[in-house]
Each structure stands twice: as structure tokens, then as C-alpha cells.
PDB file of C-alpha atoms in Angstrom:
ATOM      1  CA  MET A  11      51.511  15.875  25.297  1.00  0.00           C
ATOM      2  CA  SER A  12      50.408  15.460  21.679  1.00  0.00           C
ATOM      3  CA  THR A  13      51.325  18.209  19.266  1.00  0.00           C
ATOM      4  CA  ILE A  14      48.756  17.088  16.677  1.00  0.00           C
ATOM      5  CA  VAL A  15      45.345  18.762  16.497  1.00  0.00           C
ATOM      6  CA  ASN A  16      42.206  17.766  14.611  1.00  0.00           C
ATOM      7  CA  VAL A  17      40.475  20.815  13.161  1.00  0.00           C
ATOM      8  CA  PHE A  18      37.904  21.628  10.506  1.00  0.00           C
ATOM      9  CA  VAL A  19      39.020  23.498   7.396  1.00  0.00           C
ATOM     10  CA  GLU A  20      36.304  25.603   5.791  1.00  0.00           C
ATOM     11  CA  SER A  21      36.429  27.636   2.590  1.00  0.00           C
ATOM     12  CA  PRO A  22      33.836  28.898   0.087  1.00  0.00           C
ATOM     13  CA  ASP A  23      33.998  25.564  -1.779  1.00  0.00           C
ATOM     14  CA  THR A  24      35.207  23.016   0.789  1.00  0.00           C
ATOM     15  CA  ARG A  25      34.745  21.730   4.312  1.00  0.00           C
ATOM     16  CA  SER A  26      36.799  18.874   5.734  1.00  0.00           C
ATOM     17  CA  GLU A  27      38.449  17.610   8.890  1.00  0.00           C
ATOM     18  CA  ARG A  28      42.268  17.757   8.948  1.00  0.00           C
ATOM     19  CA  ARG A  29      45.204  17.041  11.239  1.00  0.00           C
ATOM     20  CA  PHE A  30      48.052  19.512  11.685  1.00  0.00           C
ATOM     21  CA  ASP A  31      51.217  19.635  13.771  1.00  0.00           C
ATOM     22  CA  LEU A  32      51.317  22.628  16.111  1.00  0.00           C
ATOM     23  CA  HIS A  33      55.010  23.061  15.317  1.00  0.00           C
ATOM     24  CA  ILE A  34      54.436  24.116  11.696  1.00  0.00           C
ATOM     25  CA  THR A  35      54.336  27.813  10.892  1.00  0.00           C
ATOM     26  CA  VAL A  36      51.401  29.739   9.484  1.00  0.00           C
ATOM     27  CA  GLU A  37      53.311  30.018   6.216  1.00  0.00           C
ATOM     28  CA  GLN A  38      53.661  26.237   6.034  1.00  0.00           C
ATOM     29  CA  LEU A  39      49.979  25.872   6.926  1.00  0.00           C
ATOM     30  CA  LYS A  40      48.950  28.139   4.056  1.00  0.00           C
ATOM     31  CA  ALA A  41      50.881  26.000   1.597  1.00  0.00           C
ATOM     32  CA  LYS A  42      48.913  22.966   2.789  1.00  0.00           C
ATOM     33  CA  LEU A  43      45.639  24.853   2.698  1.00  0.00           C
ATOM     34  CA  GLU A  44      46.183  25.896  -0.912  1.00  0.00           C
ATOM     35  CA  LEU A  45      46.090  22.213  -1.900  1.00  0.00           C
ATOM     36  CA  ILE A  46      42.910  21.711   0.133  1.00  0.00           C
ATOM     37  CA  THR A  47      40.926  24.839  -0.726  1.00  0.00           C
ATOM     38  CA  GLY A  48      42.407  25.977  -4.039  1.00  0.00           C
ATOM     39  CA  ILE A  49      43.007  29.470  -2.614  1.00  0.00           C
ATOM     40  CA  PRO A  50      46.522  30.809  -3.401  1.00  0.00           C
ATOM     41  CA  VAL A  51      48.757  31.457  -0.384  1.00  0.00           C
ATOM     42  CA  GLN A  52      48.879  35.209  -1.032  1.00  0.00           C
ATOM     43  CA  ASN A  53      45.066  35.403  -1.039  1.00  0.00           C
ATOM     44  CA  GLN A  54      44.460  33.515   2.192  1.00  0.00           C
ATOM     45  CA  LYS A  55      43.101  35.104   5.344  1.00  0.00           C
ATOM     46  CA  ILE A  56      42.817  32.500   8.118  1.00  0.00           C
ATOM     47  CA  VAL A  57      40.388  32.946  10.998  1.00  0.00           C
ATOM     48  CA  VAL A  58      40.109  30.554  13.963  1.00  0.00           C
ATOM     49  CA  GLU A  59      36.554  29.920  15.183  1.00  0.00           C
ATOM     50  CA  ASN A  60      35.274  27.954  18.172  1.00  0.00           C
ATOM     51  CA  ASN A  61      32.378  25.476  18.157  1.00  0.00           C
ATOM     52  CA  ASP A  62      29.880  28.343  18.392  1.00  0.00           C
ATOM     53  CA  GLY A  63      31.247  30.055  15.282  1.00  0.00           C
ATOM     54  CA  GLN A  64      32.854  32.859  17.258  1.00  0.00           C
ATOM     55  CA  THR A  65      36.200  34.237  16.028  1.00  0.00           C
ATOM     56  CA  ILE A  66      38.891  33.698  18.647  1.00  0.00           C
ATOM     57  CA  ALA A  67      42.051  34.405  16.622  1.00  0.00           C
ATOM     58  CA  GLN A  68      43.453  35.418  13.234  1.00  0.00           C
ATOM     59  CA  LEU A  69      46.624  33.820  11.907  1.00  0.00           C
ATOM     60  CA  THR A  70      48.270  37.027  10.742  1.00  0.00           C
ATOM     61  CA  ASP A  71      51.963  36.289  11.361  1.00  0.00           C
ATOM     62  CA  ASP A  72      53.318  33.817   8.813  1.00  0.00           C
ATOM     63  CA  SER A  73      56.423  33.154  10.915  1.00  0.00           C
ATOM     64  CA  LYS A  74      54.566  32.053  14.033  1.00  0.00           C
ATOM     65  CA  GLN A  75      53.895  28.374  14.802  1.00  0.00           C
ATOM     66  CA  LEU A  76      50.313  27.194  15.175  1.00  0.00           C
ATOM     67  CA  GLY A  77      50.903  26.527  18.875  1.00  0.00           C
ATOM     68  CA  TYR A  78      51.458  30.239  19.362  1.00  0.00           C
ATOM     69  CA  TYR A  79      47.749  30.809  18.611  1.00  0.00           C
ATOM     70  CA  SER A  80      46.666  28.048  21.065  1.00  0.00           C
ATOM     71  CA  LEU A  81      44.977  26.112  18.293  1.00  0.00           C
ATOM     72  CA  SER A  82      43.036  23.148  19.798  1.00  0.00           C
ATOM     73  CA  ASN A  83      40.981  20.162  18.677  1.00  0.00           C
ATOM     74  CA  LEU A  84      37.670  20.624  16.825  1.00  0.00           C
ATOM     75  CA  GLN A  85      38.180  24.315  16.199  1.00  0.00           C
ATOM     76  CA  THR A  86      37.595  25.630  12.681  1.00  0.00           C
ATOM     77  CA  LEU A  87      40.142  27.225  10.379  1.00  0.00           C
ATOM     78  CA  LYS A  88      38.051  29.468   8.156  1.00  0.00           C
ATOM     79  CA  VAL A  89      40.018  30.298   5.015  1.00  0.00           C
ATOM     80  CA  ILE A  90      38.802  33.519   3.398  1.00  0.00           C
ATOM     81  CA  ASP A  91      39.763  34.365  -0.186  1.00  0.00           C
ATOM     82  CA  THR A  92      40.773  38.008  -0.296  1.00  0.00           C
ATOM     83  CA  ASN A  93      40.822  38.066  -4.106  1.00  0.00           C
ATOM     84  CA  PRO A  94      38.223  35.546  -5.398  1.00  0.00           C
ATOM     85  CA  SER A  95      38.325  36.989  -8.935  1.00  0.00           C
ATOM     86  CA  THR A  96      41.742  35.427  -9.502  1.00  0.00           C
ATOM     87  CA  SER A  97      41.137  32.061  -7.841  1.00  0.00           C
ATOM     88  CA  PHE A  98      37.452  31.652  -8.851  1.00  0.00           C
ATOM     89  CA  THR A  99      36.450  30.421  -5.375  1.00  0.00           C
ATOM     90  CA  GLY A 100      32.783  30.261  -4.556  1.00  0.00           C
ATOM     91  CA  GLN A 101      31.734  29.714  -8.142  1.00  0.00           C
ATOM     92  CA  LEU A 102      31.284  25.977  -7.606  1.00  0.00           C
ATOM     93  CA  SER A 103      28.566  26.549  -5.013  1.00  0.00           C
ATOM     94  CA  ASP A 104      27.010  29.704  -6.515  1.00  0.00           C
ATOM     95  CA  THR A 105      24.329  28.648  -9.005  1.00  0.00           C
ATOM     96  CA  SER A 106      22.706  32.045  -9.394  1.00  0.00           C
ATOM     97  CA  ASN A 107      24.324  32.608 -12.795  1.00  0.00           C
ATOM     98  CA  VAL A 108      23.774  29.085 -14.076  1.00  0.00           C
ATOM     99  CA  GLU A 109      21.248  28.855 -16.899  1.00  0.00           C
ATOM    100  CA  LYS A 110      18.562  26.366 -15.911  1.00  0.00           C
ATOM    101  CA  PHE A 111      17.232  23.783 -18.371  1.00  0.00           C
ATOM    102  CA  GLU A 112      13.477  23.650 -18.158  1.00  0.00           C
ATOM    103  CA  LEU A 113      11.130  21.301 -20.010  1.00  0.00           C
ATOM    104  CA  SER A 114       7.372  21.617 -20.161  1.00  0.00           C
ATOM    105  CA  GLU A 115       5.217  18.712 -19.005  1.00  0.00           C
ATOM    106  CA  GLU A 116       3.900  18.253 -22.542  1.00  0.00           C
ATOM    107  CA  ALA A 117       7.404  18.088 -24.040  1.00  0.00           C
ATOM    108  CA  TYR A 118       8.561  15.757 -21.270  1.00  0.00           C
ATOM    109  CA  ALA A 119       5.659  13.393 -21.911  1.00  0.00           C
ATOM    110  CA  LYS A 120       6.638  13.113 -25.596  1.00  0.00           C
ATOM    111  CA  ARG A 121      10.203  11.986 -24.878  1.00  0.00           C
ATOM    112  CA  THR A 122      11.038   8.272 -25.030  1.00  0.00           C
ATOM    113  CA  ASP A 123      14.194   8.349 -22.877  1.00  0.00           C
ATOM    114  CA  THR A 124      12.635   9.393 -19.584  1.00  0.00           C
ATOM    115  CA  VAL A 125      11.580   7.643 -16.394  1.00  0.00           C
ATOM    116  CA  LEU A 126       7.985   8.407 -17.325  1.00  0.00           C
ATOM    117  CA  ALA A 127       8.354   6.608 -20.653  1.00  0.00           C
ATOM    118  CA  TYR A 128      10.001   3.635 -18.949  1.00  0.00           C
ATOM    119  CA  LYS A 129       7.130   3.317 -16.465  1.00  0.00           C
ATOM    120  CA  GLN A 130       4.572   3.576 -19.264  1.00  0.00           C
ATOM    121  CA  GLN A 131       6.337   0.896 -21.311  1.00  0.00           C
ATOM    122  CA  HIS A 132       6.655  -1.522 -18.393  1.00  0.00           C
ATOM    123  CA  LYS A 133       3.267  -0.656 -16.841  1.00  0.00           C
ATOM    124  CA  MET A 134       4.708   0.416 -13.513  1.00  0.00           C
ATOM    125  CA  GLY A 135       3.399   2.721 -10.796  1.00  0.00           C
ATOM    126  CA  ARG A 136       0.283   4.616 -11.837  1.00  0.00           C
ATOM    127  CA  PHE A 137       0.438   2.965 -15.270  1.00  0.00           C
ATOM    128  CA  ALA A 138       0.081  -0.539 -13.849  1.00  0.00           C
ATOM    129  CA  PRO A 139      -3.229  -2.244 -14.674  1.00  0.00           C
ATOM    130  CA  PRO A 140      -5.695  -2.375 -11.788  1.00  0.00           C
ATOM    131  CA  SER A 141      -5.224  -5.489  -9.747  1.00  0.00           C
ATOM    132  CA  GLU A 142      -8.098  -7.901  -9.767  1.00  0.00           C
ATOM    133  CA  SER A 143      -8.961  -9.432  -6.456  1.00  0.00           C
ATOM    134  CA  PRO A 144      -9.108 -13.196  -6.816  1.00  0.00           C
ATOM    135  CA  SER A 145     -12.591 -14.628  -6.538  1.00  0.00           C
ATOM    136  CA  PRO A 146     -13.124 -16.573  -3.343  1.00  0.00           C
ATOM    137  CA  VAL A 147     -12.866 -20.318  -3.831  1.00  0.00           C
ATOM    138  CA  PRO A 148     -16.253 -21.888  -2.993  1.00  0.00           C
ATOM    139  CA  GLN A 149     -16.326 -24.642  -0.415  1.00  0.00           C
ATOM    140  CA  VAL A 150     -16.969 -28.079  -1.911  1.00  0.00           C
ATOM    141  CA  ASN A 151     -17.835 -30.970   0.380  1.00  0.00           C
ATOM    142  CA  ILE A 152     -16.166 -33.700  -1.645  1.00  0.00           C
ATOM    143  CA  PRO A 153     -13.560 -35.638   0.355  1.00  0.00           C
ATOM    144  CA  ILE A 154     -10.361 -36.903  -1.211  1.00  0.00           C
ATOM    145  CA  GLY A 155     -10.404 -40.687  -1.523  1.00  0.00           C
ATOM    146  CA  ALA A 156     -14.204 -40.944  -1.719  1.00  0.00           C
ATOM    147  CA  ARG A 157     -15.842 -43.228  -4.218  1.00  0.00           C
ATOM    148  CA  CYS A 158     -17.870 -41.383  -6.827  1.00  0.00           C
ATOM    149  CA  GLU A 159     -19.811 -41.555 -10.041  1.00  0.00           C
ATOM    150  CA  VAL A 160     -19.416 -38.926 -12.728  1.00  0.00           C
ATOM    151  CA  GLU A 161     -22.501 -37.844 -14.683  1.00  0.00           C
ATOM    152  CA  SER A 162     -22.519 -39.296 -18.188  1.00  0.00           C
ATOM    153  CA  THR A 163     -24.562 -38.468 -21.266  1.00  0.00           C
ATOM    154  CA  GLU A 164     -24.300 -42.025 -22.519  1.00  0.00           C
ATOM    155  CA  GLU A 165     -27.146 -44.266 -21.363  1.00  0.00           C
ATOM    156  CA  GLY A 166     -26.058 -47.223 -19.302  1.00  0.00           C
ATOM    157  CA  LEU A 167     -22.477 -45.980 -18.939  1.00  0.00           C
ATOM    158  CA  HIS A 168     -21.440 -45.587 -15.306  1.00  0.00           C
ATOM    159  CA  LYS A 169     -18.256 -43.573 -14.992  1.00  0.00           C
ATOM    160  CA  ARG A 170     -17.081 -44.639 -11.572  1.00  0.00           C
ATOM    161  CA  GLY A 171     -13.877 -43.902  -9.821  1.00  0.00           C
ATOM    162  CA  THR A 172     -12.124 -42.359  -6.819  1.00  0.00           C
ATOM    163  CA  VAL A 173     -11.714 -38.669  -5.981  1.00  0.00           C
ATOM    164  CA  ARG A 174      -8.021 -37.769  -6.064  1.00  0.00           C
ATOM    165  CA  PHE A 175      -8.064 -33.940  -6.160  1.00  0.00           C
ATOM    166  CA  VAL A 176     -10.387 -31.062  -5.201  1.00  0.00           C
ATOM    167  CA  GLY A 177      -9.469 -27.412  -5.659  1.00  0.00           C
ATOM    168  CA  PRO A 178      -8.551 -24.603  -8.064  1.00  0.00           C
ATOM    169  CA  THR A 179      -6.337 -25.308 -11.073  1.00  0.00           C
ATOM    170  CA  LYS A 180      -3.990 -23.408 -13.360  1.00  0.00           C
ATOM    171  CA  PHE A 181      -5.791 -24.503 -16.535  1.00  0.00           C
ATOM    172  CA  ALA A 182      -8.968 -22.671 -15.422  1.00  0.00           C
ATOM    173  CA  LYS A 183      -8.980 -19.142 -13.985  1.00  0.00           C
ATOM    174  CA  THR A 184     -11.970 -19.583 -11.713  1.00  0.00           C
ATOM    175  CA  GLY A 185     -13.859 -22.228  -9.815  1.00  0.00           C
ATOM    176  CA  VAL A 186     -13.130 -25.581  -8.228  1.00  0.00           C
ATOM    177  CA  TRP A 187     -12.381 -28.750 -10.152  1.00  0.00           C
ATOM    178  CA  VAL A 188     -12.562 -32.366  -9.048  1.00  0.00           C
ATOM    179  CA  GLY A 189      -9.876 -34.770 -10.204  1.00  0.00           C
ATOM    180  CA  VAL A 190     -11.121 -38.331 -10.537  1.00  0.00           C
ATOM    181  CA  GLU A 191      -9.231 -41.555 -11.178  1.00  0.00           C
ATOM    182  CA  TYR A 192     -11.611 -43.763 -13.158  1.00  0.00           C
ATOM    183  CA  ASP A 193     -11.844 -47.490 -12.630  1.00  0.00           C
ATOM    184  CA  GLU A 194     -11.491 -47.969 -16.396  1.00  0.00           C
ATOM    185  CA  PRO A 195      -9.333 -46.220 -19.041  1.00  0.00           C
ATOM    186  CA  ILE A 196     -12.083 -43.831 -20.126  1.00  0.00           C
ATOM    187  CA  GLY A 197     -10.386 -40.652 -18.914  1.00  0.00           C
ATOM    188  CA  ARG A 198      -8.331 -37.974 -20.634  1.00  0.00           C
ATOM    189  CA  ASN A 199      -5.079 -37.731 -18.713  1.00  0.00           C
ATOM    190  CA  ASP A 200      -2.869 -39.177 -15.988  1.00  0.00           C
ATOM    191  CA  GLY A 201      -3.682 -36.562 -13.363  1.00  0.00           C
ATOM    192  CA  SER A 202      -1.718 -33.772 -15.033  1.00  0.00           C
ATOM    193  CA  VAL A 203      -2.881 -31.009 -17.386  1.00  0.00           C
ATOM    194  CA  GLN A 204      -0.654 -28.643 -19.386  1.00  0.00           C
ATOM    195  CA  GLY A 205       2.458 -29.830 -17.572  1.00  0.00           C
ATOM    196  CA  GLU A 206       1.004 -29.274 -14.099  1.00  0.00           C
ATOM    197  CA  ARG A 207       0.452 -32.390 -11.968  1.00  0.00           C
ATOM    198  CA  TYR A 208      -2.494 -32.502  -9.553  1.00  0.00           C
ATOM    199  CA  PHE A 209      -2.553 -36.244  -8.796  1.00  0.00           C
ATOM    200  CA  THR A 210      -1.047 -39.424 -10.238  1.00  0.00           C
ATOM    201  CA  CYS A 211      -2.770 -42.274 -12.038  1.00  0.00           C
ATOM    202  CA  ARG A 212      -2.317 -44.410 -15.122  1.00  0.00           C
ATOM    203  CA  PRO A 213      -2.667 -42.738 -18.551  1.00  0.00           C
ATOM    204  CA  ASN A 214      -6.290 -42.245 -19.688  1.00  0.00           C
ATOM    205  CA  TYR A 215      -7.616 -43.022 -16.207  1.00  0.00           C
ATOM    206  CA  GLY A 216      -7.705 -39.393 -15.023  1.00  0.00           C
ATOM    207  CA  VAL A 217     -10.257 -36.669 -15.626  1.00  0.00           C
ATOM    208  CA  PHE A 218     -11.193 -33.230 -14.244  1.00  0.00           C
ATOM    209  CA  VAL A 219     -14.853 -32.281 -13.911  1.00  0.00           C
ATOM    210  CA  ARG A 220     -16.944 -29.653 -12.179  1.00  0.00           C
ATOM    211  CA  PRO A 221     -18.256 -30.600  -8.709  1.00  0.00           C
ATOM    212  CA  ASP A 222     -21.896 -30.594  -9.842  1.00  0.00           C
ATOM    213  CA  ARG A 223     -21.154 -33.551 -12.112  1.00  0.00           C
ATOM    214  CA  VAL A 224     -19.781 -35.666  -9.266  1.00  0.00           C
ATOM    215  CA  LYS A 225     -21.969 -37.837  -7.052  1.00  0.00           C
ATOM    216  CA  ILE A 226     -20.409 -39.250  -3.894  1.00  0.00           C
ATOM    217  CA  GLY A 227     -21.565 -42.654  -2.662  1.00  0.00           C
ATOM    218  CA  ASP A 228     -20.765 -46.300  -2.071  1.00  0.00           C
ATOM    219  CA  PHE A 229     -20.171 -47.152  -5.709  1.00  0.00           C
ATOM    220  CA  PRO A 230     -18.448 -50.514  -6.143  1.00  0.00           C
ATOM    221  CA  VAL A 231     -16.015 -51.193  -8.945  1.00  0.00           C
ATOM    222  CA  GLU A 232     -17.926 -52.668 -11.843  1.00  0.00           C
ATOM    223  CA  GLU A 233     -16.597 -55.808 -13.451  1.00  0.00           C
ATOM    224  CA  ILE A 234     -15.902 -55.566 -17.154  1.00  0.00           C
ATOM    225  CA  ASP A 235     -17.514 -58.453 -19.022  1.00  0.00           C
ATOM    226  CA  PHE A 236     -15.731 -59.763 -22.098  1.00  0.00           C
ATOM    227  CA  ASP A 237     -17.368 -61.848 -24.851  1.00  0.00           C
ATOM    228  CA  ASP A 238     -16.227 -65.420 -25.156  1.00  0.00           C
ATOM    229  CA  GLU A 239     -14.333 -64.543 -28.307  1.00  0.00           C
ATOM    230  CA  GLU A 240     -12.436 -61.692 -26.630  1.00  0.00           C
ATOM    231  CA  ILE A 241      -9.392 -62.103 -24.397  1.00  0.00           C
TER     232      ILE A 241
END
């Protein structure tokens, strides 16, 4: 049969679970409890309580072993300080005499080292800017790979090519753009803008235009005529 018991030790400032040998005396127990509770041996009054908090014994005879009091598992050894003025027990948990530091809301708002100031600086929580719902992307019936002609302000100039991209872009906050690969090097890019690639083509063959400037149809590639003196 085991002679070790697991009990709870409770004092004004502590509560913990401990293991004790039933063969030690109450005097030896008090020496151990002084290290746990901070209550001097001469000031200790030890009461044994059951799980319901009812007192079932008092360890009054220092010479008796713990087994004499039928100490069993999960009971509580309640250590009472008979002279708290000398051992200062209970003062760690008693905050009634502690002066409280109070700061008005106005003074708190003026400080720069507070959570409030941090949230204001980093625009967090209620200081975050209102989120803007992204505008819905309009549907554009321009298929990728379709032949097209881009509206031109120059008379007689037909800007023909192939649709390579349709959708929103990072270089414009709103709307849909159409990426076109021209048949001739009359474009502005190679399918990328500001480091973001949307399609791939040769340099100066790519361009991005609004959908209303694009006409879809069976536009053949126009031959480029050179003068006899040009090669």
C-alpha cells in the first residue's frame, strides 16, 4: 500500500498540489509548509478539509505522523497564519490598501506611448480608413485571339492586330482594358506595363486600349508596301 498522498496546500497567498509521505510527523510537515507558504512554523495552524470544504481534522500534535490523522488523496491542508502581522501573509492578494493609478480619457488620448496612439499611427481598428468596395468589372464581349482593328485618328491608317488580353489592370484603378498585338511595330510596349506582364509580343507591337476603341472582325493582315528605293 502506498504511503504517499497527493493533497492540496492552501494558504492566504498560495494554492498548490503537493505529495507527502504519511510517515513524516506534523513537525516535519510544518517545516516543508514554511517553504511553500512563507508562514513560520510557530505561526501555522493546519486544518484538513475534504472535497466539500468541510473540516475533518486539525493537525495539533507535532509529534504525530500524518497517517495518524488518516490523511488521504485530494484532501486539502489549509494552513492558517495565527500571527499574520509578523509574516505579512495575505498582503499579496489584498489590494484594498493599494493606491490606484487613474488617468482621464483626455490625458490618455494625449499620450504617445499607448495602444491608442499606436492604432492611430498605423490606422488600425476604428482608425482604419473606410474600405472601398471594388467596382464591378463590366462584361466585355471581346474574345482572346480575335482579329481586330483599333480606332485611329490618322486618316487612312488601319491599326490592325490580334486581341491578346481582356480584363482589369494594375496601371488603371477601374475599368477593363484590351491588350492588342499589332501587325506592325506601331504600339507602345511588349505586352507589359510598369513591370507587370499581361501578354507577350515583340517590343513596340503591344498596346492597351479601352474596349470602345476596338472593333472585332475579319481583318486581314495588311501588306506593307515599300518604295523601289527602300529595302
